[in-house]
PDB file of C-alpha atoms in Angstrom:
ATOM      1  CA  MET H  22       0.000   0.000   0.000  1.00  0.00           C
ATOM      2  CA  ILE H  23       2.873   2.356   0.754  1.00  0.00           C
ATOM      3  CA  ALA H  24       4.324   1.810  -2.722  1.00  0.00           C
ATOM      4  CA  ALA H  25       0.960   2.521  -4.356  1.00  0.00           C
ATOM      5  CA  ALA H  26       0.435   5.617  -2.198  1.00  0.00           C
ATOM      6  CA  LEU H  27       3.945   6.800  -3.036  1.00  0.00           C
ATOM      7  CA  LEU H  28       3.278   6.469  -6.768  1.00  0.00           C
ATOM      8  CA  GLU H  29      -0.048   8.243  -6.358  1.00  0.00           C
ATOM      9  CA  PHE H  30       1.593  11.088  -4.420  1.00  0.00           C
ATOM     10  CA  LEU H  31       4.368  11.453  -6.993  1.00  0.00           C
ATOM     11  CA  GLY H  32       1.694  11.732  -9.669  1.00  0.00           C
ATOM     12  CA  LEU H  33      -0.119  14.336  -7.617  1.00  0.00           C
ATOM     13  CA  LEU H  34       3.067  16.403  -7.251  1.00  0.00           C
ATOM     14  CA  TRP H  35       3.777  16.045 -10.972  1.00  0.00           C
ATOM     15  CA  LEU H  36       0.303  17.400 -11.783  1.00  0.00           C
ATOM     16  CA  VAL H  37       0.593  20.287  -9.342  1.00  0.00           C
ATOM     17  CA  LEU H  38       4.201  21.283 -10.038  1.00  0.00           C
ATOM     18  CA  GLY H  39       4.266  20.603 -13.756  1.00  0.00           C
ATOM     19  CA  THR H  40       6.844  18.499 -15.549  1.00  0.00           C
ATOM     20  CA  LYS H  41       9.567  21.161 -15.668  1.00  0.00           C
ATOM     21  CA  THR H  42       9.503  22.021 -11.957  1.00  0.00           C
ATOM     22  CA  PHE H  43       8.994  18.370 -10.987  1.00  0.00           C
ATOM     23  CA  ARG H  44      12.159  17.335 -12.836  1.00  0.00           C
ATOM     24  CA  ARG H  45      14.159  20.356 -11.689  1.00  0.00           C
ATOM     25  CA  ARG H  46      13.251  19.721  -8.039  1.00  0.00           C
ATOM     26  CA  ILE H  47      13.374  15.911  -8.198  1.00  0.00           C
ATOM     27  CA  LEU H  48      15.484  15.564  -5.019  1.00  0.00           C
ATOM     28  CA  ALA H  49      13.029  17.708  -3.038  1.00  0.00           C
ATOM     29  CA  VAL H  50      10.134  15.781  -4.608  1.00  0.00           C
ATOM     30  CA  GLY H  51      11.687  12.513  -3.444  1.00  0.00           C
ATOM     31  CA  ILE H  52      12.395  13.718   0.084  1.00  0.00           C
ATOM     32  CA  VAL H  53       8.951  15.285   0.527  1.00  0.00           C
ATOM     33  CA  SER H  54       7.305  12.155  -0.872  1.00  0.00           C
ATOM     34  CA  VAL H  55       9.156   9.880   1.537  1.00  0.00           C
ATOM     35  CA  VAL H  56       8.370  12.129   4.509  1.00  0.00           C
ATOM     36  CA  VAL H  57       4.701  12.602   3.635  1.00  0.00           C
ATOM     37  CA  VAL H  58       3.882   9.094   2.435  1.00  0.00           C
ATOM     38  CA  VAL H  59       6.316   6.620   3.944  1.00  0.00           C
ATOM     39  CA  ALA H  60       6.901   8.315   7.298  1.00  0.00           C
ATOM     40  CA  GLY H  61       3.271   9.434   7.516  1.00  0.00           C
ATOM     41  CA  MET H  62       1.858   5.978   6.863  1.00  0.00           C
ATOM     42  CA  ALA H  63       4.384   4.321   9.164  1.00  0.00           C
ATOM     43  CA  PHE H  64       3.590   6.788  11.947  1.00  0.00           C
ATOM     44  CA  GLY H  65      -0.129   6.208  11.470  1.00  0.00           C
ATOM     45  CA  LYS H  66       0.185   2.426  11.386  1.00  0.00           C
ATOM     46  CA  TYR H  67       2.541   2.106  14.348  1.00  0.00           C
ATOM     47  CA  GLY H  68       0.721   4.830  16.255  1.00  0.00           C
ATOM     48  CA  ALA H  69      -2.549   2.941  15.898  1.00  0.00           C
ATOM     49  CA  THR H  70      -1.100  -0.451  16.783  1.00  0.00           C
ATOM     50  CA  GLY H  71       1.105   1.057  19.491  1.00  0.00           C
ATOM     51  CA  GLY H  72      -1.847   2.407  21.424  1.00  0.00           C
ATOM     52  CA  LEU H  73      -1.628   6.102  20.609  1.00  0.00           C
ATOM     53  CA  PRO H  74      -5.002   7.853  20.601  1.00  0.00           C
ATOM     54  CA  TRP H  75      -6.519   8.410  17.150  1.00  0.00           C
ATOM     55  CA  TRP H  76      -6.261  12.182  17.580  1.00  0.00           C
ATOM     56  CA  VAL H  77      -2.460  11.779  17.586  1.00  0.00           C
ATOM     57  CA  TYR H  78      -1.747   9.131  14.945  1.00  0.00           C
ATOM     58  CA  TYR H  79      -4.298  10.330  12.384  1.00  0.00           C
ATOM     59  CA  PRO H  80      -4.040  14.165  12.285  1.00  0.00           C
ATOM     60  CA  ILE H  81      -0.248  14.444  12.499  1.00  0.00           C
ATOM     61  CA  PRO H  82       0.359  12.714   9.135  1.00  0.00           C
ATOM     62  CA  ALA H  83      -2.619  14.630   7.705  1.00  0.00           C
ATOM     63  CA  LEU H  84      -1.156  17.967   8.827  1.00  0.00           C
ATOM     64  CA  VAL H  85       2.236  17.036   7.367  1.00  0.00           C
ATOM     65  CA  THR H  86       0.491  16.183   4.090  1.00  0.00           C
ATOM     66  CA  VAL H  87      -1.372  19.493   4.072  1.00  0.00           C
ATOM     67  CA  PHE H  88       1.453  21.843   5.046  1.00  0.00           C
ATOM     68  CA  VAL H  89       4.816  20.409   3.982  1.00  0.00           C
ATOM     69  CA  PRO H  90       4.495  20.304   0.159  1.00  0.00           C
ATOM     70  CA  PRO H  91       3.028  23.821  -0.260  1.00  0.00           C
ATOM     71  CA  LEU H  92       5.734  25.229   2.016  1.00  0.00           C
ATOM     72  CA  VAL H  93       8.664  23.297   0.532  1.00  0.00           C
ATOM     73  CA  PHE H  94       7.668  24.024  -3.071  1.00  0.00           C
ATOM     74  CA  ARG H  95       6.467  27.578  -2.294  1.00  0.00           C
ATOM     75  CA  LEU H  96       3.203  26.993  -4.103  1.00  0.00           C
ATOM     76  CA  GLY H  97       1.081  29.966  -5.037  1.00  0.00           C
ATOM     77  CA  ALA H  98      -2.582  30.171  -4.072  1.00  0.00           C
ATOM     78  CA  ARG H  99      -3.940  28.397  -7.186  1.00  0.00           C
ATOM     79  CA  ARG H 100      -1.464  25.533  -6.995  1.00  0.00           C
ATOM     80  CA  THR H 101      -1.993  25.195  -3.240  1.00  0.00           C
ATOM     81  CA  VAL H 102      -5.744  24.895  -3.718  1.00  0.00           C
ATOM     82  CA  LEU H 103      -5.211  22.348  -6.507  1.00  0.00           C
ATOM     83  CA  TYR H 104      -2.800  20.401  -4.306  1.00  0.00           C
ATOM     84  CA  LEU H 105      -5.193  20.414  -1.333  1.00  0.00           C
ATOM     85  CA  VAL H 106      -8.161  19.286  -3.435  1.00  0.00           C
ATOM     86  CA  LEU H 107      -6.162  16.450  -4.998  1.00  0.00           C
ATOM     87  CA  ALA H 108      -4.648  15.441  -1.648  1.00  0.00           C
ATOM     88  CA  VAL H 109      -8.070  15.342   0.012  1.00  0.00           C
ATOM     89  CA  LEU H 110      -9.463  13.228  -2.837  1.00  0.00           C
ATOM     90  CA  SER H 111      -6.479  10.918  -3.264  1.00  0.00           C
ATOM     91  CA  ALA H 112      -6.163   9.718   0.327  1.00  0.00           C
ATOM     92  CA  PRO H 113      -9.651   8.217   0.614  1.00  0.00           C
ATOM     93  CA  LEU H 114      -9.496   6.969  -2.974  1.00  0.00           C
ATOM     94  CA  ILE H 115      -6.498   4.741  -2.354  1.00  0.00           C
ATOM     95  CA  HIS H 116      -8.016   3.465   0.897  1.00  0.00           C
ATOM     96  CA  VAL H 117     -11.311   2.630  -0.825  1.00  0.00           C
ATOM     97  CA  LEU H 118      -9.535   0.839  -3.684  1.00  0.00           C
ATOM     98  CA  PHE H 119      -7.378  -1.251  -1.364  1.00  0.00           C
ATOM     99  CA  ALA H 120     -10.320  -2.065   0.915  1.00  0.00           C
ATOM    100  CA  PHE H 121     -12.571  -3.033  -1.993  1.00  0.00           C
ATOM    101  CA  PHE H 122     -10.110  -5.019  -4.101  1.00  0.00           C
ATOM    102  CA  LEU H 123      -7.852  -6.501  -1.409  1.00  0.00           C
ATOM    103  CA  GLY H 124      -9.922  -6.307   1.775  1.00  0.00           C
ATOM    104  CA  TRP H 125      -7.349  -4.072   3.498  1.00  0.00           C
ATOM    105  CA  ASP H 126      -9.513  -1.808   5.612  1.00  0.00           C
ATOM    106  CA  GLU H 127      -7.296  -1.064   8.593  1.00  0.00           C
ATOM    107  CA  TYR H 128      -6.195   2.382   7.394  1.00  0.00           C
ATOM    108  CA  MET H 129      -9.736   3.790   7.440  1.00  0.00           C
ATOM    109  CA  PRO H 130     -11.579   1.551   9.915  1.00  0.00           C
ATOM    110  CA  PHE H 131     -14.278   4.194  10.458  1.00  0.00           C
ATOM    111  CA  LEU H 132     -15.326   3.960   6.788  1.00  0.00           C
ATOM    112  CA  PRO H 133     -16.664   0.426   6.242  1.00  0.00           C
ATOM    113  CA  ILE H 134     -15.990  -0.707   2.672  1.00  0.00           C
ATOM    114  CA  PRO H 135     -17.058  -4.214   1.713  1.00  0.00           C
ATOM    115  CA  SER H 136     -14.431  -6.129  -0.174  1.00  0.00           C
ATOM    116  CA  LEU H 137     -15.072  -7.553  -3.609  1.00  0.00           C
ATOM    117  CA  ALA H 138     -14.496 -11.048  -2.200  1.00  0.00           C
ATOM    118  CA  SER H 139     -17.105 -10.516   0.518  1.00  0.00           C
ATOM    119  CA  LEU H 140     -19.693  -9.545  -2.077  1.00  0.00           C
ATOM    120  CA  PHE H 141     -19.289 -12.916  -3.800  1.00  0.00           C
ATOM    121  CA  SER H 142     -19.190 -15.089  -0.683  1.00  0.00           C
TER     122      SER H 142
END
């Protein structure tokens, strides 16, 4: 799931930054992607299983996702709004797809998604 989310996030940054800026800032893109996606998902997963309250392990990665890329890439207002809209849409999308097709629902347990397998059993 982390690999899929990382690819999705890289695509999101490519759309928001444009090809030229994306390629020119590829090191920053990589670092921000690893921090936002890999560290964020790891913190959320281990925070949840480690007994942290949901109001710690869920909003911290969300806040990092919201604030870090616009600040690092110094996005203007239009690109920030585009980034925020895509980020808000992409996070639930990947969770819904993984829950539906693979039955992995632990990342959004408060949003019950039946798996494809459960529909046929």
